[in-house]
Coordinates of C-alpha atoms and ligand atoms in Angstrom, one line a residue:
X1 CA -6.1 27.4 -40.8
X2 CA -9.5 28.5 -39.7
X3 CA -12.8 27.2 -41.5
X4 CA -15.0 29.6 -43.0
X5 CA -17.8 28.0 -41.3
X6 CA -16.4 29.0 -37.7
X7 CA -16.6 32.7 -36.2
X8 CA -13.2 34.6 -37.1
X9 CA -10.5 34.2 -34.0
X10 CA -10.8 37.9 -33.1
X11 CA -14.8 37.2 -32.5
X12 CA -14.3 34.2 -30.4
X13 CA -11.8 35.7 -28.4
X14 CA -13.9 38.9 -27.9
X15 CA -16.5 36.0 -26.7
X16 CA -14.7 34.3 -24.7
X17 CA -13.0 37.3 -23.1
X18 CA -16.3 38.3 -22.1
X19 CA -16.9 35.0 -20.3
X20 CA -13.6 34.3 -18.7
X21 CA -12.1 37.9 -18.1
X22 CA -9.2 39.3 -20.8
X23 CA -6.3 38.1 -18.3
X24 CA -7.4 34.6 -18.8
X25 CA -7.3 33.7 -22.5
X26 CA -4.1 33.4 -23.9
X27 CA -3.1 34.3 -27.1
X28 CA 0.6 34.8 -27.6
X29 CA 2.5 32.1 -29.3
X30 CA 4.8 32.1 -26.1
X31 CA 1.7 32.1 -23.2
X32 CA 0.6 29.2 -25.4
X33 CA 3.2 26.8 -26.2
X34 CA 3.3 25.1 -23.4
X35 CA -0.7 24.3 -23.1
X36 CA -0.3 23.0 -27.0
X37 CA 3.0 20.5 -26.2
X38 CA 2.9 17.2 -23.9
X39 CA 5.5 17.5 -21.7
X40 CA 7.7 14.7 -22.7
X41 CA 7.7 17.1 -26.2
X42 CA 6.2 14.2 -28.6
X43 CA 3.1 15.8 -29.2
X44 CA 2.6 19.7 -30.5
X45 CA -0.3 21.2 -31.5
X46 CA -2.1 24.2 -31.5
X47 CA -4.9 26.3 -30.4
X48 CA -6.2 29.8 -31.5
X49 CA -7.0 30.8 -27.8
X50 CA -6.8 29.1 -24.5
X51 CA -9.1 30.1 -21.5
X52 CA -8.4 29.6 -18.1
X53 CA -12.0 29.7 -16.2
X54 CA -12.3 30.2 -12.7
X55 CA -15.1 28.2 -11.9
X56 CA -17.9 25.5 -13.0
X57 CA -20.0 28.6 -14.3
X58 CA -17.9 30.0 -16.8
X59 CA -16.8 26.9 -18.3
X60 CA -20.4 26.5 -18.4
X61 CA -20.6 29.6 -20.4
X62 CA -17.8 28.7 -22.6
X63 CA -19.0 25.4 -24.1
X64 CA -22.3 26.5 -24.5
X65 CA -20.8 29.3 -26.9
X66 CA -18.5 27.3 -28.4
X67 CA -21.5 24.8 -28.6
X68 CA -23.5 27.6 -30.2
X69 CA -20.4 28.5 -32.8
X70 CA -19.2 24.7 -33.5
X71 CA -16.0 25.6 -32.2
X72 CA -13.7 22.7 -30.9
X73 CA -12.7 22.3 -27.5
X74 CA -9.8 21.0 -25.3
X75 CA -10.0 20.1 -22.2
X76 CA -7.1 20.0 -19.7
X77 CA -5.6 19.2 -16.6
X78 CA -2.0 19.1 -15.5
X79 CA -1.3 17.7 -19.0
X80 CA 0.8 15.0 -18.0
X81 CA -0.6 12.4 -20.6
X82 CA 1.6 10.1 -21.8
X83 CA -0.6 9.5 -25.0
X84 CA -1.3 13.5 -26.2
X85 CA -4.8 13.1 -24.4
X86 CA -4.4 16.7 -23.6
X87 CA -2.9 18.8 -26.3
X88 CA -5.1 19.8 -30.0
X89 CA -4.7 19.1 -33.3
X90 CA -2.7 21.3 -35.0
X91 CA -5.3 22.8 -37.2
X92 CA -5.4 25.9 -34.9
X93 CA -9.4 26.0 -34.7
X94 CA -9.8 24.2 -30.8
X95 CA -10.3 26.4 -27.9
X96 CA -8.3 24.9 -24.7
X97 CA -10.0 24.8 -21.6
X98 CA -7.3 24.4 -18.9
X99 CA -8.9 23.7 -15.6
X100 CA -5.9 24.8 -13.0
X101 CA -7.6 28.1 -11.9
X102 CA -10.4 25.4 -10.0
X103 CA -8.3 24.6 -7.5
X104 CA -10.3 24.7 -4.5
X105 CA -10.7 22.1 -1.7
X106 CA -14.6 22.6 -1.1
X107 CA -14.8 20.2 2.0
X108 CA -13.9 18.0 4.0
X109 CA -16.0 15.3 5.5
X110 CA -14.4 13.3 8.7
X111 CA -17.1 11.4 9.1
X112 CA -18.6 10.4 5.7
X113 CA -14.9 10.1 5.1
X114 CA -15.0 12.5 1.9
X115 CA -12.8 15.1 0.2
X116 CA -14.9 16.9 -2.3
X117 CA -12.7 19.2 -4.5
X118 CA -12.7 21.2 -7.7
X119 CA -11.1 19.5 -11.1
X120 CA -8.1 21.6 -11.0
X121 CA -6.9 20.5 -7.3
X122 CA -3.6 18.6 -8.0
X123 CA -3.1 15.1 -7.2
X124 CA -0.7 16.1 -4.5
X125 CA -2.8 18.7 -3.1
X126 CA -5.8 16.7 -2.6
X127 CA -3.4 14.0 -0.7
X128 CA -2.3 16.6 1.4
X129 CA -5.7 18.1 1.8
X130 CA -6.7 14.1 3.1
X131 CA -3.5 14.1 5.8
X132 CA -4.0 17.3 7.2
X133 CA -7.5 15.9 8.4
X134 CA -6.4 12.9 9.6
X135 CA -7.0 10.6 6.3
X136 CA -5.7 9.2 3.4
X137 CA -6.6 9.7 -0.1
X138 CA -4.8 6.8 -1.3
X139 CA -3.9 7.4 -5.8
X140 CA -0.1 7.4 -5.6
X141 CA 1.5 8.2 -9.2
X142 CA 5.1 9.9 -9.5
X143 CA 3.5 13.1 -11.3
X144 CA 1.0 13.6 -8.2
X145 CA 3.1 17.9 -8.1
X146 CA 1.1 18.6 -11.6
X147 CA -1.6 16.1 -13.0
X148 CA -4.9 17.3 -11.4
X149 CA -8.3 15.2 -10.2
X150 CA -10.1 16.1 -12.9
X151 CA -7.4 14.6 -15.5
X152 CA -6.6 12.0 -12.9
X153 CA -10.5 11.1 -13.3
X154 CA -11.0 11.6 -16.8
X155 CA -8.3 9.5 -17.9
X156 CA -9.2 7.0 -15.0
X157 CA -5.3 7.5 -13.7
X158 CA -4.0 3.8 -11.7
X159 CA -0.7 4.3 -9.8
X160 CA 1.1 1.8 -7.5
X161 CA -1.7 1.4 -5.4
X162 CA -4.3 0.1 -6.8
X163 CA -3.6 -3.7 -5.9
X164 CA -4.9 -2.4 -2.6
X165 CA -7.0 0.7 -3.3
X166 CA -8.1 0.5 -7.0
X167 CA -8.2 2.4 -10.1
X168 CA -9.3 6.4 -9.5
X169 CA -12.8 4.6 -10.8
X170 CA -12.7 3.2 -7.5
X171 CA -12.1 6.2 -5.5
X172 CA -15.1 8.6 -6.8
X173 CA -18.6 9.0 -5.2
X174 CA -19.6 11.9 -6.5
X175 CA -19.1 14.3 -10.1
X176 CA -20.1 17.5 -11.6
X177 CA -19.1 17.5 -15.1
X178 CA -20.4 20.2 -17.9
X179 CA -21.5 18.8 -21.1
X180 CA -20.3 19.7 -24.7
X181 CA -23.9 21.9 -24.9
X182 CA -22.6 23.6 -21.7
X183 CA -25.2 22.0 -19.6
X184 CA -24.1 20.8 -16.0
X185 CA -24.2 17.4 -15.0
X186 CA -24.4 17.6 -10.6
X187 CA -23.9 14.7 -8.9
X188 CA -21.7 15.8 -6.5
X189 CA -23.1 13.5 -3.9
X190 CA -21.0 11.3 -0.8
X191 CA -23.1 7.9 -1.2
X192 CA -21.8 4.6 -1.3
X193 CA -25.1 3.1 -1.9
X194 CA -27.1 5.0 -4.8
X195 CA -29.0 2.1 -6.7
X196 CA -31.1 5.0 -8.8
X197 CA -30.2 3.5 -12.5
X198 CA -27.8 4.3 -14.7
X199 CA -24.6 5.3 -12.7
X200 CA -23.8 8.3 -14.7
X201 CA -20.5 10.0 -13.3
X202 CA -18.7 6.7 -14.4
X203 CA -19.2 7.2 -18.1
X204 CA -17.3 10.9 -17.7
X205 CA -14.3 8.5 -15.6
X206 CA -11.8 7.2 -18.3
X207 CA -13.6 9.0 -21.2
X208 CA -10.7 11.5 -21.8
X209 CA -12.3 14.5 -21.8
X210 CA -14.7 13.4 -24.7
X211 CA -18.0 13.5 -23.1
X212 CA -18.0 16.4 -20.6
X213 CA -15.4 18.6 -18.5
X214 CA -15.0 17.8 -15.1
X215 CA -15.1 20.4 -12.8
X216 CA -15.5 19.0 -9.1
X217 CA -15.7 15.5 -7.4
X218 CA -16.5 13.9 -4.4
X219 CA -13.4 11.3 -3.3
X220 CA -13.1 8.5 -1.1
X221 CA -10.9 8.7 2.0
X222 CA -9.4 5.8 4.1
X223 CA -7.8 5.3 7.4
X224 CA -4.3 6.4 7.6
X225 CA -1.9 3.5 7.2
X226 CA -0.3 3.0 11.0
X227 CA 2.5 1.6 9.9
X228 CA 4.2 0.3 6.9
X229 CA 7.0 -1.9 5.7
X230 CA 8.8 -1.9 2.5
X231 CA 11.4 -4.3 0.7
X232 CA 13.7 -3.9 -2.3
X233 CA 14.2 -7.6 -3.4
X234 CA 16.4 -10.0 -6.2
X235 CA 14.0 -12.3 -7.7
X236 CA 14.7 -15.1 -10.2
X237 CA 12.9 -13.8 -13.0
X238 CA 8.8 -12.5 -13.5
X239 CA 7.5 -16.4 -12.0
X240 CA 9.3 -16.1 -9.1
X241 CA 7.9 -12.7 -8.6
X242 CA 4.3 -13.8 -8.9
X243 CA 5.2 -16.7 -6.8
X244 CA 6.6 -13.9 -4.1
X245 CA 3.2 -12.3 -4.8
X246 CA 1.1 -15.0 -3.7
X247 CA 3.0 -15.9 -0.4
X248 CA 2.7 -12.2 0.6
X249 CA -0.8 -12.0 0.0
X250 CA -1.9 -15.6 1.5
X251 CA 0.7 -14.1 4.6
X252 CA -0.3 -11.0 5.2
X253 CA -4.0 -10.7 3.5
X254 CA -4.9 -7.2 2.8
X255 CA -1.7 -5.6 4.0
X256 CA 0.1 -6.3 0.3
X257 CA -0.1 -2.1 -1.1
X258 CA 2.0 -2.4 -3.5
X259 CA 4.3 -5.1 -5.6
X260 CA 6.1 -3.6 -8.5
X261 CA 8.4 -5.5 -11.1
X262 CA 11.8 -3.8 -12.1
X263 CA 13.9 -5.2 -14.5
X264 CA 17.9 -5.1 -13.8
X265 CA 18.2 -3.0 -17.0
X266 CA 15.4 -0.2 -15.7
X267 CA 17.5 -0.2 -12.4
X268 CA 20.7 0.4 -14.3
X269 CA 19.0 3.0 -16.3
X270 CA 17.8 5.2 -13.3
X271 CA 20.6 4.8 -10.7
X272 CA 22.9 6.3 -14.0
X273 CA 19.9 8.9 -14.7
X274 CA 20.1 10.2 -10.7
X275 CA 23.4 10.3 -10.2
X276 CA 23.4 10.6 -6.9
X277 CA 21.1 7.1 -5.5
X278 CA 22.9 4.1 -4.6
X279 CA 21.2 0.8 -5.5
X280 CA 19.0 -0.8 -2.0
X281 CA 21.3 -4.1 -3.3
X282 CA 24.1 -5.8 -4.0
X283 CA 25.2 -6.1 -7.9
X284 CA 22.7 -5.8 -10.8
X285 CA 19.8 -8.6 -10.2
X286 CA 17.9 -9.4 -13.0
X287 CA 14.7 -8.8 -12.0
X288 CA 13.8 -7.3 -8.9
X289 CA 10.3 -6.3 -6.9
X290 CA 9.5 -3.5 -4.7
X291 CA 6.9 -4.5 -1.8
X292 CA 4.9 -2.3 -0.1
X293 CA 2.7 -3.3 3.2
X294 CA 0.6 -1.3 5.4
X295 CA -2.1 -1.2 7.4
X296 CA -2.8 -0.8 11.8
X297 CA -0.8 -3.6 12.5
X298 CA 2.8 -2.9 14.6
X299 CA 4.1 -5.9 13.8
X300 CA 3.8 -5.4 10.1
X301 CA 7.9 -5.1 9.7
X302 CA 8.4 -8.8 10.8
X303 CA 5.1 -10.0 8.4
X304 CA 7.8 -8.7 5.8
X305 CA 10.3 -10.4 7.1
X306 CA 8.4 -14.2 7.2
X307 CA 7.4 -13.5 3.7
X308 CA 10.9 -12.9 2.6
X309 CA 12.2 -15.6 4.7
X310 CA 9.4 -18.2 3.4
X311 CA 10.4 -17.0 0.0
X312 CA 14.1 -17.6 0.5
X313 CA 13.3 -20.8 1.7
X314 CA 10.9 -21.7 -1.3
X315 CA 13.8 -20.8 -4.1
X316 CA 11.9 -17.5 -4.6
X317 CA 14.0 -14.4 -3.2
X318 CA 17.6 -13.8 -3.8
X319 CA 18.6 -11.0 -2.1
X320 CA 16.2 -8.0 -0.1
X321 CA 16.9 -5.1 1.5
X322 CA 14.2 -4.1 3.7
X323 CA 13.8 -0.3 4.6
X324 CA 14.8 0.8 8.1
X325 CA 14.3 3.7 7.6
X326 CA 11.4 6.3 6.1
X327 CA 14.3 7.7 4.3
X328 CA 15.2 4.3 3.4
X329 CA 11.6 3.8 1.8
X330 CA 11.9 6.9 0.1
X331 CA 15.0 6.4 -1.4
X332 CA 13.1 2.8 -2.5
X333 CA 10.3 4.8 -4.0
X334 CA 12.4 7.3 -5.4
X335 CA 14.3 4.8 -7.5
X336 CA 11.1 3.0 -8.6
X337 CA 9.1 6.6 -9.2
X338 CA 12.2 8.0 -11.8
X339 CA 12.3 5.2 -14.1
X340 CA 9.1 6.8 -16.4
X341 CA 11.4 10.2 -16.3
X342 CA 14.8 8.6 -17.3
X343 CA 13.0 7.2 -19.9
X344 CA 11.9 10.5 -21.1
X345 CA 15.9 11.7 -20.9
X346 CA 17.2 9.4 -22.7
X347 CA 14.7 9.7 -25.4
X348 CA 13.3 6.2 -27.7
X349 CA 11.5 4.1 -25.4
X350 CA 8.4 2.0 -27.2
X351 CA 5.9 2.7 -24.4
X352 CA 4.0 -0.5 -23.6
X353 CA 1.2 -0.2 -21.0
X354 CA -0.5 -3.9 -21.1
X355 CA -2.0 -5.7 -18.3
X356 CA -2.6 -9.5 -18.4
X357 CA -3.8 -11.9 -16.2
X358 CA -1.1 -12.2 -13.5
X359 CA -1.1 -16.6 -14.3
X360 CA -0.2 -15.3 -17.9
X361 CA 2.2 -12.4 -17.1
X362 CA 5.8 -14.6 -17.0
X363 CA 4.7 -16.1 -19.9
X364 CA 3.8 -12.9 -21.5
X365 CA 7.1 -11.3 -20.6
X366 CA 9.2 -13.6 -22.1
X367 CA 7.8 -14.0 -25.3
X368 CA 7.3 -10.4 -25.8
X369 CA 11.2 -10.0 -24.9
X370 CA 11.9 -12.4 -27.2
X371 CA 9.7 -10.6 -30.2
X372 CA 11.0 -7.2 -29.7
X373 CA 15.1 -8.9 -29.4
X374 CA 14.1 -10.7 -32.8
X375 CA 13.2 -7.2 -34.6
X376 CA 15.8 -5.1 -32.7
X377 CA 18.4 -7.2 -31.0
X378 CA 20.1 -4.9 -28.9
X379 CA 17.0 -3.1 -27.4
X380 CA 17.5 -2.0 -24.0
X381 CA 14.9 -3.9 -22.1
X382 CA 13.1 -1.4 -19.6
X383 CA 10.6 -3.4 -18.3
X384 CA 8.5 -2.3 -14.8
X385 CA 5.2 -1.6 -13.5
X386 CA 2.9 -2.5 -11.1
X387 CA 2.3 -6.4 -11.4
X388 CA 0.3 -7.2 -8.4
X389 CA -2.2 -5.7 -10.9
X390 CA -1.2 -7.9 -14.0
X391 CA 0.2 -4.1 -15.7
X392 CA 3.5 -4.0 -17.3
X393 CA 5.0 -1.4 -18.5
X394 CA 6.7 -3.0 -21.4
X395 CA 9.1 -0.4 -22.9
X396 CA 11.9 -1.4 -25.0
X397 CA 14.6 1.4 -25.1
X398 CA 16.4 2.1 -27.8
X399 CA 20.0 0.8 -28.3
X400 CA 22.8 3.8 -26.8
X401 CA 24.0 3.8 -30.1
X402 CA 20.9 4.3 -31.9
X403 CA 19.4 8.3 -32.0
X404 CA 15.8 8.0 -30.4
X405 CA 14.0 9.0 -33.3
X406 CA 15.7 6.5 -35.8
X407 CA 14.8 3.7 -33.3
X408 CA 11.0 5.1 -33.3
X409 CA 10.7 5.4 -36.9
X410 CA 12.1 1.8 -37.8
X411 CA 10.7 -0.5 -34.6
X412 CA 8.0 1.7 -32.9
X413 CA 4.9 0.3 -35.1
X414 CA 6.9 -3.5 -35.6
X415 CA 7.4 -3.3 -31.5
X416 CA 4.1 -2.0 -29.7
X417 CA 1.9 -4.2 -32.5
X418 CA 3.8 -7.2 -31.4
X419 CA 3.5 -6.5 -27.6
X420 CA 0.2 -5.2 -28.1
X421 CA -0.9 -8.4 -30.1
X422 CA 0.6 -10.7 -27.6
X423 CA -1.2 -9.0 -24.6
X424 CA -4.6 -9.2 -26.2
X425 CA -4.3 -12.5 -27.6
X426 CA -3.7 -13.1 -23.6
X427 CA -6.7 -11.5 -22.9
X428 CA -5.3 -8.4 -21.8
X429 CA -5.7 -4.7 -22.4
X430 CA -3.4 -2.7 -25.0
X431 CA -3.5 0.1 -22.3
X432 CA -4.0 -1.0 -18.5
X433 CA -3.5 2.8 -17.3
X434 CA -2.5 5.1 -19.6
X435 CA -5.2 5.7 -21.9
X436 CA -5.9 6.3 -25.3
X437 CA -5.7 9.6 -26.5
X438 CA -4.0 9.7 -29.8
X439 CA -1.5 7.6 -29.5
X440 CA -3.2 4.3 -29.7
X441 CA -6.9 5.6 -31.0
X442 CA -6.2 3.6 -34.4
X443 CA -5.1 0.6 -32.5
X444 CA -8.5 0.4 -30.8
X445 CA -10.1 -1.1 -34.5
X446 CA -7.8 -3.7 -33.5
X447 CA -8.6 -4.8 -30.0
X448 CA -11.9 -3.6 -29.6
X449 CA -15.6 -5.1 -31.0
X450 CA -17.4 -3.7 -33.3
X451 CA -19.7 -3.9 -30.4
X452 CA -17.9 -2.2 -28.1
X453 CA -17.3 0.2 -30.7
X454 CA -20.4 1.2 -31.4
X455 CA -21.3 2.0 -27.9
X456 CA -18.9 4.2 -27.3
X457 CA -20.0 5.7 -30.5
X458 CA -23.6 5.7 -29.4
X459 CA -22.6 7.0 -26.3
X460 CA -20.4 10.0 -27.6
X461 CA -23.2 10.6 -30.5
X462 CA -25.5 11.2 -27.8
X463 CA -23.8 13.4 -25.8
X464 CA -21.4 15.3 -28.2
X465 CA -23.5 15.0 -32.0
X466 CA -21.4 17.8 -33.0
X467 CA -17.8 16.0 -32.2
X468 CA -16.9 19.3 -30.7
X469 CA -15.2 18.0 -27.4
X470 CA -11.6 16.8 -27.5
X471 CA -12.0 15.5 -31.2
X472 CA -9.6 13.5 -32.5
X473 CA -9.2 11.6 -28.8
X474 CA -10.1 8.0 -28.3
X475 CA -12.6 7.2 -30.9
X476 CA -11.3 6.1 -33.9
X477 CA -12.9 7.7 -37.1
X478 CA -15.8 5.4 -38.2
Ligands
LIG1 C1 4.8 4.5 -14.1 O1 4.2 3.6 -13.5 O2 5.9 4.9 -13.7 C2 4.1 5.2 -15.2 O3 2.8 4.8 -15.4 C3 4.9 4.7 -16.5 C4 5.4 5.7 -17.4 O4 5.5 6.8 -17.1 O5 5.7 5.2 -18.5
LIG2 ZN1 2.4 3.0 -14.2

């Protein structure tokens, strides 16, 4: 349904054919459907064109039309949001601007240790980009092959290592973004130190795509890791692991990378979804933690070792199996990195992204597991993430004998408002890394101030009056 207030389709796409070039708009329901679908399928929209720029110019050009017309718009990266971030409404009036045709590495900086590249640069690219000179560009998430920098940035992607590295809020220096009236924002500048005001390029970081499109950004790089130990380990349950946590930091300082929870019943779930993996241990622990350590130091492999050993000793570890191999590590990784995807396979997991403080996150897991068993008893409980960071991914499955979307339609809202309710009454965050978008825009009247609410209102009234940009994302309706 188009409005009678917008141009017709065949005049925007005559526009925006003149902007972009007639080989990059897409029109055919077949060229299109996978632009207006998230990948795991759960949300489908659609658009009446989408436009493929080639660089910050004619995106430029684009939104100040659409600007001009009070025609919608869509930004999007590798669309590999887990919360429809990415895909429009299915009204049919948005224009969606994907970004992967700015895919340029525009320099490398040794020395002010920088990689400045354009939005549509994939995670894994712009890693690569960092090794090949030397460095490392240090966001690790499992879809690094197709979510890009500029989604990465704009949904302020985490990863399993941030405990060491941050959030990619952490890891930016620099932005050039184009506003909704098609007006460029340049700040695409290597400083560490720029005390000039406002810091600007952070309110486009974790906005979703509501306040600007980025285009290009200036990144952080560190020292390569010379060496690096990891360890697949049986833990009691969640204390333990935080226990574990502490002796490896107060043992090895800043070495700890990365410390990731995985319940026995995730493990199960993903050695069955592979096929092919065989588990780093013995049996089916019920809780188990993958450690990461790097840094220069040789002797980094035995560090592991005392921490396990001091953890043995203290009650804390059960059982570990410690990589001697880098194919061992990756076949640690591997099994850690599939759990989102088996998920995805099996179909009717309650996706719970919460963080808590990590003194409240045993606590938190067990009363949550005991709130979801009391509303669906024979759940399947997938619960992982990255808890040096305090985030859990608390995602009850559904039960194998229970179709996915029967379990979503009678536990989804009962489930995620009871984790949800738990983690903020904890002081946590409803989402710790996966955003917004749609999926929990609503929920935001519950967890956020009507403060807080109306600054991001303010803030997206000042810069957007029209709504035009990714509507329907983040803010929930006043
Ligand atoms: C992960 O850590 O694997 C993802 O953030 C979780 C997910 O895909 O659900
Ligand atoms: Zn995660």
């Amino acid at each position: 349904m188009t409005s009678p207030l917008l141009p017709s389709p065949a005049d925007t796409l005559t526009a925006l054919q003149a902007i972009v070039g007639a080989d990059a708009c897409r029109t055919e329901p077949d060229d299109v459907a996978g632009f207006v679908t998230d990948y795991r399928g759960l949300y489908r929209g659609s658009a009446h064109v989408v436009v493929l720029p080639a660089d910050t110019d004619q995106v430029s050009r684009v939104m100040a039309w659409c600007h001009e017309h009070g025609v919608p718009v869509v930004p999007q990266g590798g669309n590999t949001s887990l919360m429809g971030g990415a895909v429009p409404d299915d009204t049919g009036t948005a224009v969606l601007v994907n970004l992967r045709r700015l895919n340029r590495v525009l320099a490398v900086d040794t020395t002010n240790d920088t990689l400045t590249v354009q939005a549509g640069v994939t995670l894994h690219g712009a890693r690569m980009a960092a090794e090949q000179a030397g460095r490392l560009f240090p966001l690790r998430i499992g879809s690094e092959g197709s979510c890009q920098i500029g989604g990465n940035l704009a949904t302020n992607a985490g990863g399993t290592a941030v405990l060491r590295y941050g959030n990619m809020r952490d890891l930016v220096l620099g932005l050039e973004a184009v506003l909704p009236d098609g007006r460029v924002f340049s700040s695409l500048r290597g400083l560490r130190k720029d005390n000039t005001g406002y810091d600007l390029k952070q309110l486009f970081v974790g906005s979703e795509g509501t306040l600007g499109i980025i285009t290009a950004a200036v990144l952080k790089l560190m020292p390569q890791p010379r060496a690096t130990a990891v360890a697949f380990v049986a833990v009691a349950d969640p204390a333990a692991a935080v226990a574990l946590l502490g002796l490896a930091k107060a043992r090895s300082g800043q070495a700890v990378t990365a410390f990731e929870l995985i319940s026995g019943t995730a493990l199960r779930l993903v050695l069955d979804y592979l096929g092919d993996v065989a588990s780093p241990l013995a049996g089916t622990p019920g809780w188990m933690v993958l450690i990461e350590l790097s840094g220069g130091d040789d002797s980094l492999q035995q560090t592991l070792v005392d921490v396990l050993e001091a953890g043995m000793e203290d009650g804390l570890v059960q059982d570990a199996a410690i990589a001697a191999s880098l194919s061992d590590a990756e076949r640690f990784w591997r099994i850690r990195e599939e759990i989102s995807d088996a998920q995805t396979r099996t179909g009717g997991s309650i996706k719970c992204d919460v963080s808590v403080p990590l003194s409240r996150i045993a606590d938190f897991i067990a009363e949550a597991t005991r709130q979801t068993l009391a509303i669906e008893p024979h759940a399947r409980m997938v619960i992982y993430g990255h808890m040096g960071d305090g985030n859990v991914h608390f995602n009850p499955l559904r039960p194998a004998d229970v179709p996915g979307k029967e379990f979503l339609a009678r536990s989804y809202a009962a489930i995620s408002h009871a984790v949800d309710g738990l983690a903020h009454a904890e002081h946590g965050s409803v989402s710790a890394e996966h955003g917004i978008g749609v999926a929990k825009r609503d929920d935001l009247l519950l967890y956020k101030s009507a403060v807080e609410l109306d600054m991001m209102r303010a803030i997206k009234a000042a810069l957007d009056p029209q709504g035009l940009l990714n509507p329907g994302k983040l803010l929930p309706p006043a």
